[in-house]
CSV table of C-alpha atoms in Angstrom, one decimal:
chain,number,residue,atom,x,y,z
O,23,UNK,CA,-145.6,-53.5,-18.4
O,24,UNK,CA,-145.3,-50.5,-16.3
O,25,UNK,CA,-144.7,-47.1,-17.4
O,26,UNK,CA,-141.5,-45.9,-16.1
O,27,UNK,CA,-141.7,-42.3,-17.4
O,28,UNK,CA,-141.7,-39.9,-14.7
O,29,UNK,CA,-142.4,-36.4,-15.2
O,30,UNK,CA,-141.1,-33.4,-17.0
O,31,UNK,CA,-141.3,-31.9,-13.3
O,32,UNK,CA,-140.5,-34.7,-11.3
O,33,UNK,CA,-137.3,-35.5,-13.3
O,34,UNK,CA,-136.3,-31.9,-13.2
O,35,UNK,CA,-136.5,-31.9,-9.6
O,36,UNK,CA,-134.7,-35.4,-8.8
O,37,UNK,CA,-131.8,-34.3,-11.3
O,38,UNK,CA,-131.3,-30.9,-9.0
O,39,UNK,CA,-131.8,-32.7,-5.5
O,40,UNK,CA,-128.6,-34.7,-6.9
O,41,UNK,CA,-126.3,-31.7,-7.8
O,42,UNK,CA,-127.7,-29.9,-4.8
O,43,UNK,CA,-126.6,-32.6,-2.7
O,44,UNK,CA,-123.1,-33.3,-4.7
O,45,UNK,CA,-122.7,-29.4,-4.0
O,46,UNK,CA,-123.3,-29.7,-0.3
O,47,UNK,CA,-120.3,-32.8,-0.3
O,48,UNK,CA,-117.5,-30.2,-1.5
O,49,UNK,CA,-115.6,-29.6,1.0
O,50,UNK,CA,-114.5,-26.4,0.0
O,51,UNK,CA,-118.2,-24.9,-0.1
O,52,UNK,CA,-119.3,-25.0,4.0
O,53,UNK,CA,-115.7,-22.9,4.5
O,54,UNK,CA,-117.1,-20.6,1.9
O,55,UNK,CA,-120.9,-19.9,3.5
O,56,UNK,CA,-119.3,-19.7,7.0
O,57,UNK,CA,-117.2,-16.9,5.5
O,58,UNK,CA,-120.2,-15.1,3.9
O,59,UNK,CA,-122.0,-15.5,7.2
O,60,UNK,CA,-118.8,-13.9,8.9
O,61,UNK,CA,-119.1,-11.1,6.7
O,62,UNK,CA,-122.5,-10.8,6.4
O,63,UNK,CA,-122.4,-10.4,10.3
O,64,UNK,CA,-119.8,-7.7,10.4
O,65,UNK,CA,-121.4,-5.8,7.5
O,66,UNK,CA,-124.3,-5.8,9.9
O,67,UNK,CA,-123.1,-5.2,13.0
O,68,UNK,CA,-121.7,-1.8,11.7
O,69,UNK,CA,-124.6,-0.8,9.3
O,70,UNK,CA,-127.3,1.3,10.1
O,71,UNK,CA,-129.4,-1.4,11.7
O,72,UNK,CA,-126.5,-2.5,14.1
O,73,UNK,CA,-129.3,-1.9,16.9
O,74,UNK,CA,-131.5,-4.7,15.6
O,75,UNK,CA,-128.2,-6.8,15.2
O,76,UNK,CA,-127.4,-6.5,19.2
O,77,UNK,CA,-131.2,-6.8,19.9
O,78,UNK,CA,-131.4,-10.4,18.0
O,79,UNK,CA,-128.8,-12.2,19.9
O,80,UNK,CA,-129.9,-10.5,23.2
O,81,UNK,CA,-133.3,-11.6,22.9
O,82,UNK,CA,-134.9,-13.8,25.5
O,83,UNK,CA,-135.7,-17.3,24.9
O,84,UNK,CA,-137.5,-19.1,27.5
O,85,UNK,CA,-137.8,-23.3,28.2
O,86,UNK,CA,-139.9,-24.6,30.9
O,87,UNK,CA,-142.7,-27.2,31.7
O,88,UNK,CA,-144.9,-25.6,35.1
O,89,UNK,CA,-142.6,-24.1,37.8
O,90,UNK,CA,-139.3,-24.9,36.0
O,91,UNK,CA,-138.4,-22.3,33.9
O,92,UNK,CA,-135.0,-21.3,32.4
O,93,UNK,CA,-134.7,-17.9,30.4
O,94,UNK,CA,-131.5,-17.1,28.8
O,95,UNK,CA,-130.5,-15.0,25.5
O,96,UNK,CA,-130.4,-16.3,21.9
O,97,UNK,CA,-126.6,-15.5,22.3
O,98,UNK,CA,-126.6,-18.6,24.8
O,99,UNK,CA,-128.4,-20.9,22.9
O,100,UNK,CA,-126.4,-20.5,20.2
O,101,UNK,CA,-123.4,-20.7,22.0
O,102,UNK,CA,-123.5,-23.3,24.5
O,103,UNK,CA,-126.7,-25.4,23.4
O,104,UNK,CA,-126.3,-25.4,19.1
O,105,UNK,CA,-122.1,-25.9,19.7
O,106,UNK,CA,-122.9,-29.1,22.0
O,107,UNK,CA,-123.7,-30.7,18.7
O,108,UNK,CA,-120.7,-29.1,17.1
O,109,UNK,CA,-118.6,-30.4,19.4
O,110,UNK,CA,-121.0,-34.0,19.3
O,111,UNK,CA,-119.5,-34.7,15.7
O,112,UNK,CA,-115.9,-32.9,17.0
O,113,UNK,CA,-116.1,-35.9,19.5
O,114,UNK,CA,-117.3,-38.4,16.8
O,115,UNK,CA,-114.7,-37.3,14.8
O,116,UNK,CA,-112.2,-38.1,17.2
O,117,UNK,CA,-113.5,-41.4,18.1
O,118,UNK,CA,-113.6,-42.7,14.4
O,119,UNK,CA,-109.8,-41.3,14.3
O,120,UNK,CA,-108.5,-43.3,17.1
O,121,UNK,CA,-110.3,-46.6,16.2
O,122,UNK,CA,-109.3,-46.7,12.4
O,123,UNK,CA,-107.8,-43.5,10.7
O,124,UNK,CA,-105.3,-41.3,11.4
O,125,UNK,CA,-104.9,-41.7,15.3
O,126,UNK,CA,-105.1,-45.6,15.6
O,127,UNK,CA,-101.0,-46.1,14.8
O,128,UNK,CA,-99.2,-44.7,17.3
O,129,UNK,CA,-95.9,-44.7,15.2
O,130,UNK,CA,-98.3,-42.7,11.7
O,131,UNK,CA,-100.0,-39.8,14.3
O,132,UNK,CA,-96.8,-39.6,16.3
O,133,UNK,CA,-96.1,-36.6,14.1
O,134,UNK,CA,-99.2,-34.7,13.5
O,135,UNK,CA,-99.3,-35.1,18.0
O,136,UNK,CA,-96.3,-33.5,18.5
O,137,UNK,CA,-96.2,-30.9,15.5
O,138,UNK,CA,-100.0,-29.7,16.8
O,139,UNK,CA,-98.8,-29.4,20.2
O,140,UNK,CA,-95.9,-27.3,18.9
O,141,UNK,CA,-98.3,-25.6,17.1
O,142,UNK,CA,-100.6,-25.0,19.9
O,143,UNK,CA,-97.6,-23.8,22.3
O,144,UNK,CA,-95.7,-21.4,20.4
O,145,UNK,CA,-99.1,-19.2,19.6
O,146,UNK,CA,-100.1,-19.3,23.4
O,147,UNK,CA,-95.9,-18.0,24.0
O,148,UNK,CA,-96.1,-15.5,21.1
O,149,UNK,CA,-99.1,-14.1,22.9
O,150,UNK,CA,-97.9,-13.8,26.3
O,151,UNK,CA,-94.6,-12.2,24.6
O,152,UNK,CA,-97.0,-9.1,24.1
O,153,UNK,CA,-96.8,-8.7,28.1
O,154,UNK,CA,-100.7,-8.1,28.8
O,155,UNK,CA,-102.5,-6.8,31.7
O,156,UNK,CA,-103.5,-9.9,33.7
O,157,UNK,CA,-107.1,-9.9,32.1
O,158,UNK,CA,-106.0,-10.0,28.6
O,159,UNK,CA,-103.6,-12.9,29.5
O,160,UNK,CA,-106.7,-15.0,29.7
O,161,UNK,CA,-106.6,-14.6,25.7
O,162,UNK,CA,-103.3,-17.5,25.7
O,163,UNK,CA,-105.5,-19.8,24.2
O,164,UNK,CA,-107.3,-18.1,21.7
O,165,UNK,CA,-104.6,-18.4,18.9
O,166,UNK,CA,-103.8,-22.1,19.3
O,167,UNK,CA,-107.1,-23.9,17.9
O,168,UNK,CA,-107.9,-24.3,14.3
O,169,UNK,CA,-110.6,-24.3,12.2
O,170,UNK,CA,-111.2,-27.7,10.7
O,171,UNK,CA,-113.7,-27.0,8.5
O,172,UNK,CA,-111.9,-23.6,7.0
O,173,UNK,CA,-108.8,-25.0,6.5
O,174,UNK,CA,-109.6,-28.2,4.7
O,175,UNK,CA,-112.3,-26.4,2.9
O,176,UNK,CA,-109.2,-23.7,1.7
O,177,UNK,CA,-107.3,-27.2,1.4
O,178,UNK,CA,-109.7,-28.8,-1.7
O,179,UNK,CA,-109.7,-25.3,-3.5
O,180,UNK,CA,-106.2,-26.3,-4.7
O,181,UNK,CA,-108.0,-29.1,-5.9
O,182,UNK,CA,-106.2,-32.8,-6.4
O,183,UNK,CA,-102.9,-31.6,-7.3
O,184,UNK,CA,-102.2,-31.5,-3.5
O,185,UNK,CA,-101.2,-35.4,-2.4
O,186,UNK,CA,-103.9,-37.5,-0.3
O,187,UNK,CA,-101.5,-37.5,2.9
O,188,UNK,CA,-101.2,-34.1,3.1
O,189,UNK,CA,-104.5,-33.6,3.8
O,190,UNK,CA,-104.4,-36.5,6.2
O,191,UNK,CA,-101.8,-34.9,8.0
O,192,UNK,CA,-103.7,-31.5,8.4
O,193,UNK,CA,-107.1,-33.4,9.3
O,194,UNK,CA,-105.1,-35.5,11.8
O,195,UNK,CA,-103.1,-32.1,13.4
O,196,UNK,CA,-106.8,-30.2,13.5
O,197,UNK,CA,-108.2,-33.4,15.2
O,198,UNK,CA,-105.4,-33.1,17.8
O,199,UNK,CA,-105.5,-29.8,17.8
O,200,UNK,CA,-109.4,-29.8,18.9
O,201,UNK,CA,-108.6,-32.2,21.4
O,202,UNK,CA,-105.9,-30.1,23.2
O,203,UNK,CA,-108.9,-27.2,23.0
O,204,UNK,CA,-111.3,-29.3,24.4
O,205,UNK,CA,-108.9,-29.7,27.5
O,206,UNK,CA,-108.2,-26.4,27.9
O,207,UNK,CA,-111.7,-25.1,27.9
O,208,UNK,CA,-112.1,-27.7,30.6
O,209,UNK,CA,-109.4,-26.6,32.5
O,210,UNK,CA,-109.1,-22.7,32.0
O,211,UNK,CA,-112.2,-21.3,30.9
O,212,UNK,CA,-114.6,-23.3,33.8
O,213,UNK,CA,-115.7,-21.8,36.6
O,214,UNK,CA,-116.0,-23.1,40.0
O,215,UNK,CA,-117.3,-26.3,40.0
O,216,UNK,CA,-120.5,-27.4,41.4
O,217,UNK,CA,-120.2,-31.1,42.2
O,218,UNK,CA,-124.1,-31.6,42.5
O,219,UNK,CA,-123.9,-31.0,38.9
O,220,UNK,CA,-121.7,-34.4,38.1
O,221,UNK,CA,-124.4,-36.8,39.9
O,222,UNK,CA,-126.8,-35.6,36.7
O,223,UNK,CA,-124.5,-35.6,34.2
O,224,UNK,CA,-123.4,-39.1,35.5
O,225,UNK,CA,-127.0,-40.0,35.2
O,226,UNK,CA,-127.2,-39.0,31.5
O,227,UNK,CA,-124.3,-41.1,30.8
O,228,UNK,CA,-125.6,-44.4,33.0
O,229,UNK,CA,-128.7,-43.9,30.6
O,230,UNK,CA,-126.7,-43.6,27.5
O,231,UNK,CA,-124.6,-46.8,28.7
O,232,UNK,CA,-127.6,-48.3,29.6
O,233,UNK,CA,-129.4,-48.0,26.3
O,234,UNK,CA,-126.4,-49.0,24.4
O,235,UNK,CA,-126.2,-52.6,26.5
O,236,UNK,CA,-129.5,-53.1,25.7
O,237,UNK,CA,-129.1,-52.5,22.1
O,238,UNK,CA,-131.0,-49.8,21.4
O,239,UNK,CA,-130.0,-48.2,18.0
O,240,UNK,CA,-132.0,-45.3,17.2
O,241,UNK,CA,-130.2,-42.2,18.0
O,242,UNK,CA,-133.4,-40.6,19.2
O,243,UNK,CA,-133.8,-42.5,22.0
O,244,UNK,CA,-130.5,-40.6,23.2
O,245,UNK,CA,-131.6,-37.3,23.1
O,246,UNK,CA,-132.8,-37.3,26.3
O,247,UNK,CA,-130.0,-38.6,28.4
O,248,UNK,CA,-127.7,-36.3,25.9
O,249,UNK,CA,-130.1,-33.4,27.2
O,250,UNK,CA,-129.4,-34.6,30.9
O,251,UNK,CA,-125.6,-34.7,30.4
O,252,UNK,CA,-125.5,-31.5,29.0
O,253,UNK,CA,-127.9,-29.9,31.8
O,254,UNK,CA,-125.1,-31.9,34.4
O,255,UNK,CA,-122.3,-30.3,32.4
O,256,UNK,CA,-124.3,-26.5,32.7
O,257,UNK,CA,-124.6,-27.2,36.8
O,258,UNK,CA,-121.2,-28.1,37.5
O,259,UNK,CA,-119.9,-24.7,35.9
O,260,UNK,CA,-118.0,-25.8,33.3
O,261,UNK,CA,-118.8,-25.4,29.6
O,262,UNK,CA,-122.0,-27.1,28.9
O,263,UNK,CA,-120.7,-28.4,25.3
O,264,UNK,CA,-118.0,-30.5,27.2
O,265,UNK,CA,-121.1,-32.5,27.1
O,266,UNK,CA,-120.9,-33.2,23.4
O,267,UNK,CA,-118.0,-34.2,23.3
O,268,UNK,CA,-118.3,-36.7,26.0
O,269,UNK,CA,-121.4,-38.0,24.2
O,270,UNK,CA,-119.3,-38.2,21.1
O,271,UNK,CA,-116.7,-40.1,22.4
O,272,UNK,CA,-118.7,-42.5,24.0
O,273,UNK,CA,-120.3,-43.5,20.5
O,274,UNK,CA,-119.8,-47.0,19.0
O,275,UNK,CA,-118.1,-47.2,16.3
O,276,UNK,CA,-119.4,-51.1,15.3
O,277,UNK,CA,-122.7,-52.1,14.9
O,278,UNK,CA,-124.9,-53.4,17.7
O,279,UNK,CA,-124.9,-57.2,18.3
O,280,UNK,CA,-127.0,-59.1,15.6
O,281,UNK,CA,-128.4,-62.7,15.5
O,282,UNK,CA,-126.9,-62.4,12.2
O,283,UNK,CA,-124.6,-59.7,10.1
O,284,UNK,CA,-126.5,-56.9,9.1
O,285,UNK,CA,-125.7,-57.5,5.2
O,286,UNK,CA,-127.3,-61.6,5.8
O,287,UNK,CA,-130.4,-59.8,7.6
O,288,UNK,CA,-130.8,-57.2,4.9
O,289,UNK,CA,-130.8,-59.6,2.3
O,290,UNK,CA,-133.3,-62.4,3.9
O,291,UNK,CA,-135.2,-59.3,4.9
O,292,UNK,CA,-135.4,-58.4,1.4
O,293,UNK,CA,-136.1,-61.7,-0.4
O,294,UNK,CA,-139.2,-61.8,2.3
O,295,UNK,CA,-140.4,-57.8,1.4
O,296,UNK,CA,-140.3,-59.2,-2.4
O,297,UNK,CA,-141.9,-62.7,-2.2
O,298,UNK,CA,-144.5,-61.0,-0.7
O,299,UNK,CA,-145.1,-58.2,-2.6
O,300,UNK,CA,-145.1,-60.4,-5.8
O,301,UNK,CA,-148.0,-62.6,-4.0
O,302,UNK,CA,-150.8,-61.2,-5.8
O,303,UNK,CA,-153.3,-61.7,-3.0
O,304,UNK,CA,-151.3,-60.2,-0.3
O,305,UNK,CA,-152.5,-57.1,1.4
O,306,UNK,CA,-150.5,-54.3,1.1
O,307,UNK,CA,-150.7,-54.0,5.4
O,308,UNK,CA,-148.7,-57.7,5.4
O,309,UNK,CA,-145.6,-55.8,4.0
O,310,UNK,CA,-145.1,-53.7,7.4
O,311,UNK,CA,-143.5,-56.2,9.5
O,312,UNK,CA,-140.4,-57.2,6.6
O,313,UNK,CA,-140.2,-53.3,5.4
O,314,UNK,CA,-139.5,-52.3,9.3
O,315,UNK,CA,-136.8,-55.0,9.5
O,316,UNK,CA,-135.3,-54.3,7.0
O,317,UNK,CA,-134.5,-50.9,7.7
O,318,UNK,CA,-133.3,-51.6,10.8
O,319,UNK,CA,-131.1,-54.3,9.0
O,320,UNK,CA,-130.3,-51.3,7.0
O,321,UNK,CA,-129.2,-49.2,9.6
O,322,UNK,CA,-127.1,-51.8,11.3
O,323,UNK,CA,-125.0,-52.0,8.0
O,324,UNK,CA,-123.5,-49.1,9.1
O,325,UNK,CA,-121.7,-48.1,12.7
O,326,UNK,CA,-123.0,-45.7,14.8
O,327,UNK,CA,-120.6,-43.5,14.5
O,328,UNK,CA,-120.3,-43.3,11.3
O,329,UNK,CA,-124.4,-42.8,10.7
O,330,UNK,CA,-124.8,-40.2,13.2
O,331,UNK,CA,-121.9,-38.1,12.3
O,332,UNK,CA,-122.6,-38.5,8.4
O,333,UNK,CA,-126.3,-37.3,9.4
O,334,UNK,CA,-125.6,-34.4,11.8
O,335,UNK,CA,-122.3,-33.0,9.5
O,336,UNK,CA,-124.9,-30.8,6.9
O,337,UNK,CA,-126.8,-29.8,9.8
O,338,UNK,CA,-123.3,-28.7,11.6
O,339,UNK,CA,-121.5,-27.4,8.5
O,340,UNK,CA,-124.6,-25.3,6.6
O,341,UNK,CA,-126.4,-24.3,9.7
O,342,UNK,CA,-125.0,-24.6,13.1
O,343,UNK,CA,-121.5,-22.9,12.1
O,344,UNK,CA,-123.1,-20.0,10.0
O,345,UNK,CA,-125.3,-19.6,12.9
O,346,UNK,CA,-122.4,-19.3,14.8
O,347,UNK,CA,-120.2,-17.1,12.7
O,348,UNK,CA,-123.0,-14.7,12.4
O,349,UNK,CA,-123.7,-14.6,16.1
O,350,UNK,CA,-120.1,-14.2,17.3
O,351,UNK,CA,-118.4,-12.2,14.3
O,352,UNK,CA,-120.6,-9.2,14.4
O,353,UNK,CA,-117.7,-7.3,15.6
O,354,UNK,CA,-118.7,-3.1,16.2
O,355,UNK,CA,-115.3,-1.4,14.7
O,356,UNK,CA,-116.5,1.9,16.1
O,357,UNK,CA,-116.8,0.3,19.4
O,358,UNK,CA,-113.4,-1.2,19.9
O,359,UNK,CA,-111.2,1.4,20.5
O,360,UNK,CA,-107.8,0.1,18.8
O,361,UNK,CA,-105.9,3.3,19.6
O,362,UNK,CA,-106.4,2.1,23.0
O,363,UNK,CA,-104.0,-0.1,23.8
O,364,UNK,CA,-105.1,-3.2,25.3
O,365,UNK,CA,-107.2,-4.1,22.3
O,366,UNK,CA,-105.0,-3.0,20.1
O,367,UNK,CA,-102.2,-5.2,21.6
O,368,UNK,CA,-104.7,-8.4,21.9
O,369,UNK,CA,-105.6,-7.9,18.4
O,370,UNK,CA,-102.1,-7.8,17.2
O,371,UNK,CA,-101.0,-10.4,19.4
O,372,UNK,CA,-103.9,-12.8,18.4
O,373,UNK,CA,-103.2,-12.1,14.5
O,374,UNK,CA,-99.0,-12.7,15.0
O,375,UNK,CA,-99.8,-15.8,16.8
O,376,UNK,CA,-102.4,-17.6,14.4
O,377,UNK,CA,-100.1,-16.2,11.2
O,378,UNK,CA,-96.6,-16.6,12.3
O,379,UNK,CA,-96.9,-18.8,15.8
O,380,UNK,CA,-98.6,-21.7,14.3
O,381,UNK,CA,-96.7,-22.1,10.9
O,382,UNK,CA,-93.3,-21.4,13.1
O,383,UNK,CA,-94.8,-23.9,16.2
O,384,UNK,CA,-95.9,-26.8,13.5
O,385,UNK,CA,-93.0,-26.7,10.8
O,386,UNK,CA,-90.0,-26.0,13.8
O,387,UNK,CA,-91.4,-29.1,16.0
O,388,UNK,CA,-91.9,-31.2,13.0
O,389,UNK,CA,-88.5,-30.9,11.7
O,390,UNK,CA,-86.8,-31.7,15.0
O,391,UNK,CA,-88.4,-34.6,15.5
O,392,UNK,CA,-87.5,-35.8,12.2
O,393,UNK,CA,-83.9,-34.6,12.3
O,394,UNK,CA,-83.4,-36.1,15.9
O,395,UNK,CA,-84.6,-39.4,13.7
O,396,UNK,CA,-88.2,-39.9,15.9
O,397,UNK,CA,-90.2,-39.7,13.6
O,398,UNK,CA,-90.5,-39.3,9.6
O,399,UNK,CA,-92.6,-37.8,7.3
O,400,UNK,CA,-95.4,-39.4,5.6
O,401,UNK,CA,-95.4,-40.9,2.2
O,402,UNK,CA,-96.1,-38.3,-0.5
O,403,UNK,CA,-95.6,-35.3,1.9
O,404,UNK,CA,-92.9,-33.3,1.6
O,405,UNK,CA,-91.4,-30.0,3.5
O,406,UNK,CA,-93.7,-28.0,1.4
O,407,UNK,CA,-96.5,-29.6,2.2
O,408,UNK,CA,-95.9,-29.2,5.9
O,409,UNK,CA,-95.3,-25.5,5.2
O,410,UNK,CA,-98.7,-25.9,3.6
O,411,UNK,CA,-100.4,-27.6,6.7
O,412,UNK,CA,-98.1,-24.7,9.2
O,413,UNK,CA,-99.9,-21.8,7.0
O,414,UNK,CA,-103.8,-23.3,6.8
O,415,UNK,CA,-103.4,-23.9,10.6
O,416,UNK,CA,-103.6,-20.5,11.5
O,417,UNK,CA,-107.2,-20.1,10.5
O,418,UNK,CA,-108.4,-20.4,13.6
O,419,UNK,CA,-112.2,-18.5,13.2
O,420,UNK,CA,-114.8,-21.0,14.9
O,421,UNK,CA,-113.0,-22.7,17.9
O,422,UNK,CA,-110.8,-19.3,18.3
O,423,UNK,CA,-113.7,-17.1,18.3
O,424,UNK,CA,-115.3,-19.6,20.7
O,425,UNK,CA,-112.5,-19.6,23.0
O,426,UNK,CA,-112.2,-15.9,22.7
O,427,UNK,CA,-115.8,-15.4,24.5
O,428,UNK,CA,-114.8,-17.7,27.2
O,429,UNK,CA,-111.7,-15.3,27.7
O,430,UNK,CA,-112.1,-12.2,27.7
O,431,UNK,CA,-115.6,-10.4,29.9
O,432,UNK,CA,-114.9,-6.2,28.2
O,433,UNK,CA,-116.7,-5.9,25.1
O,434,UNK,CA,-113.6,-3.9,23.8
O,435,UNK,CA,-111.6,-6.4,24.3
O,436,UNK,CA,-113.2,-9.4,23.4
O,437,UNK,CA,-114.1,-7.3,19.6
O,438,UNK,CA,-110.2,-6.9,19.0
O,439,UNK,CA,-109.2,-10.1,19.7
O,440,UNK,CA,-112.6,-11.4,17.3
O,441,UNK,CA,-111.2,-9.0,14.6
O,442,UNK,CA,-108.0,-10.3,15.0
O,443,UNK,CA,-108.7,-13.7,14.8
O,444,UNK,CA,-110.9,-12.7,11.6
O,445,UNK,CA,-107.9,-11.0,10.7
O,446,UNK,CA,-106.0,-13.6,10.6
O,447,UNK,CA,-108.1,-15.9,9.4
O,448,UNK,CA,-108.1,-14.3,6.3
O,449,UNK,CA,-104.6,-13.8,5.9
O,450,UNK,CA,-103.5,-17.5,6.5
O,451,UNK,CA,-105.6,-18.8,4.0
O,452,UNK,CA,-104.4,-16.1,1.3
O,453,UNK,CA,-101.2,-17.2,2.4
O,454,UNK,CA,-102.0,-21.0,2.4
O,455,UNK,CA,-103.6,-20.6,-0.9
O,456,UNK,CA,-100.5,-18.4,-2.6
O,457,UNK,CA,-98.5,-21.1,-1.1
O,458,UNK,CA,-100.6,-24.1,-2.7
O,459,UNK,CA,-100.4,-22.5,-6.1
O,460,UNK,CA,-96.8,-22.2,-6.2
O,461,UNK,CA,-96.3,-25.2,-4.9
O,462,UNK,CA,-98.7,-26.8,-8.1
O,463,UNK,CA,-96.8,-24.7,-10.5
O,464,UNK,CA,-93.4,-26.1,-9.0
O,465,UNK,CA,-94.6,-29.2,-9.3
């Protein structure tokens, strides 16, 4: 009989991987570190050792093999190389939406389509109603994204009092949201295009077609071609994280073509590992061929799509987006001049877009469509709950911020409208949660 008592140690440190990992599942907790990173950025960027902040993200970081060489700031990498995975699981997300959740009926994501694409146009025409300068125009599209991962994190902090579909609805309005961003970065915010660029990028997705028709599982093997899209994406002049989302889209979401289904291969697969391991005079080096089938038997159980994303959304959530938020929101207050008064009217313009354009743009378009009897609302949701959604929307931070570097070239200008979409950030989730809590106490 075997002794099955671990450790003192060893169970101490099993039972706080669990909680460690339970914690990381909360939704609410990645809003919360990408705030402190926010803060911790600003905090920084107008201490005493604002100097070293600036110097971080300017310094140099170089890539080459012989002759080829590519040097660009940790700024860029961040930016355009850490946010192509970012905008990988954005893509994923997407693709898992439209097969089976919240985008695959027409008729149930009719409504979330249209009250995100209100909510997307009456920010970008609150903005222009400032009557900018044409530079600061280029801003339009910095109030109409939201922040996903914000606004459902400020979502589970009114915990399950709030009905299932309402957070449906808001995940399903973000998702379309993301997608209207996606094309407007593509349109708006990419230069001239090269065309050379496409015949690599086309490459990188022949390889990743390629692979897939083979069968090739592992998502390692598509690092590569990902790394040739994305260098296709950088050549043609438009935003090299475009590439992600391609990528993303183009992910399966079954499982590659077995003999058998994965759950009969795990189990044969299995029965083999343990007849085997219970033959007393089998070497331990005989157990290699059935333990590597059956993990890929494992993996097959699940659909691409769904392992990838499940494996890369920690890696986004705790790391890439903090990264992010403390590379971008390091906003200098002494050196945006608000008394001047182009930043001062992008910041207010950005902050009355996110906090009144998008509640007014999602809540107005939503209740036409249901009054004009095109669409209704969903089951358990109720004209609260869509003032809810309108008010979370306007947290914009990540994608706003990210659009707001695309926009604006003058330092000043882009730090106003960075504080104001911090701004305003802030304010729509106080305003979301003030609104939750009333609403549970109503109830």
């Amino acid at each position: 009989m075997h002794n099955t008592q671990l450790p003192r140690a060893q169970q101490l440190a099993e039972r706080a991987l669990a909680r460690f990992e339970h914690f990381l599942h909360i939704e609410a907790v990645s809003g919360v570190v990408l705030l402190i990173a926010a803060i911790a950025a600003l905090v920084w960027a107008n201490s005493p050792a604002a100097a070293s902040y600036e110097a971080l993200w300017h310094t140099p970081i170089t890539l080459g093999v012989g002759s080829l060489v590519y040097a660009q700031p940790l700024h860029f990498w961040v930016n355009d190389g850490l946010m192509t995975i970012f905008f990988l699981v954005v893509g994923m997300e997407i693709r898992r939406e439209i097969h089976e959740g919240a985008l695959a009926n027409l008729r149930q994501a009719t409504l979330p389509m249209v009250a995100a694409i209100g909510g997307v146009a009456v920010p970008a025409l609150v903005y222009l109603g400032f009557g900018h300068a044409a530079d600061e125009q280029r801003g339009w599209a910095v109030p109409t994204a939201t922040d996903i991962a914000f606004a459902v994190g400020v979502l589970a902090l009114l915990g399950k009092s709030i009905p299932s579909n309402v957070r449906v609805f808001l995940l399903a309005l973000a998702i379309i949201d993301d997608i209207i961003a996606v094309l407007i970065i593509a349109v708006f915010y990419s230069g001239g295009l090269d065309y050379s660029g496409f015949a690599v990028a086309a490459l990188g997705l022949a390889l990743v077609v390629g692979l897939q028709r083979i069968g090739v599982g592992s998502a390692y093997a598509y690092v590569i071609p990902g790394a040739i899209t994305w260098v296709g994406v950088l050549m043609t002049g438009a935003h090299p994280t475009l590439a992600g989302v391609v990528l993303g889209l183009m992910t399966p979401v079954t499982a590659r073509p077995m003999r058998e289904t994965p759950l009969e291969a795990v189990t044969r697969f299995t029965q083999e590992l343990v007849g085997r391991a219970r033959n007393a005079g089998q070497a331990p080096g005989d157990l290699l061929s059935p333990l590597k089938h059956l993990r890929l038997a494992q993996r097959e159980l699940l659909p691409p799509v769904v392992r990838v994303q499940s494996a890369l959304h920690p890696w986004v959530a705790y790391a890439i987006m903090p990264v992010f938020a403390l590379a971008n929101a390091g906003v200098s207050v002494g050196g945006v001049d608000l008394g001047a008064q182009a930043p001062h009217g992008v910041m207010l313009a950005v902050m009355l877009a996110l906090v009144v354009g998008k509640p007014v743009g999602i809540i107005s378009v939503s209740w036409l469509m249901v009054r004009l009897g095109l669409c209704s609302l969903p089951a358990g949701v109720t004209w609260s709950g869509i003032t809810l959604i309108g008010l979370l929307a306007g947290i914009g931070f990540t994608m706003s911020i990210f659009i707001a570097n695309l926009a604006f070239i003058d330092p000043a200008t882009l730090g106003a409208a960075k504080l104001g979409v911090l701004s305003a950030s802030v304010i729509a989730a106080v305003l979301g949660l003030v609104w939750g809590v009333l609403r549970v106490r109503k109830a």
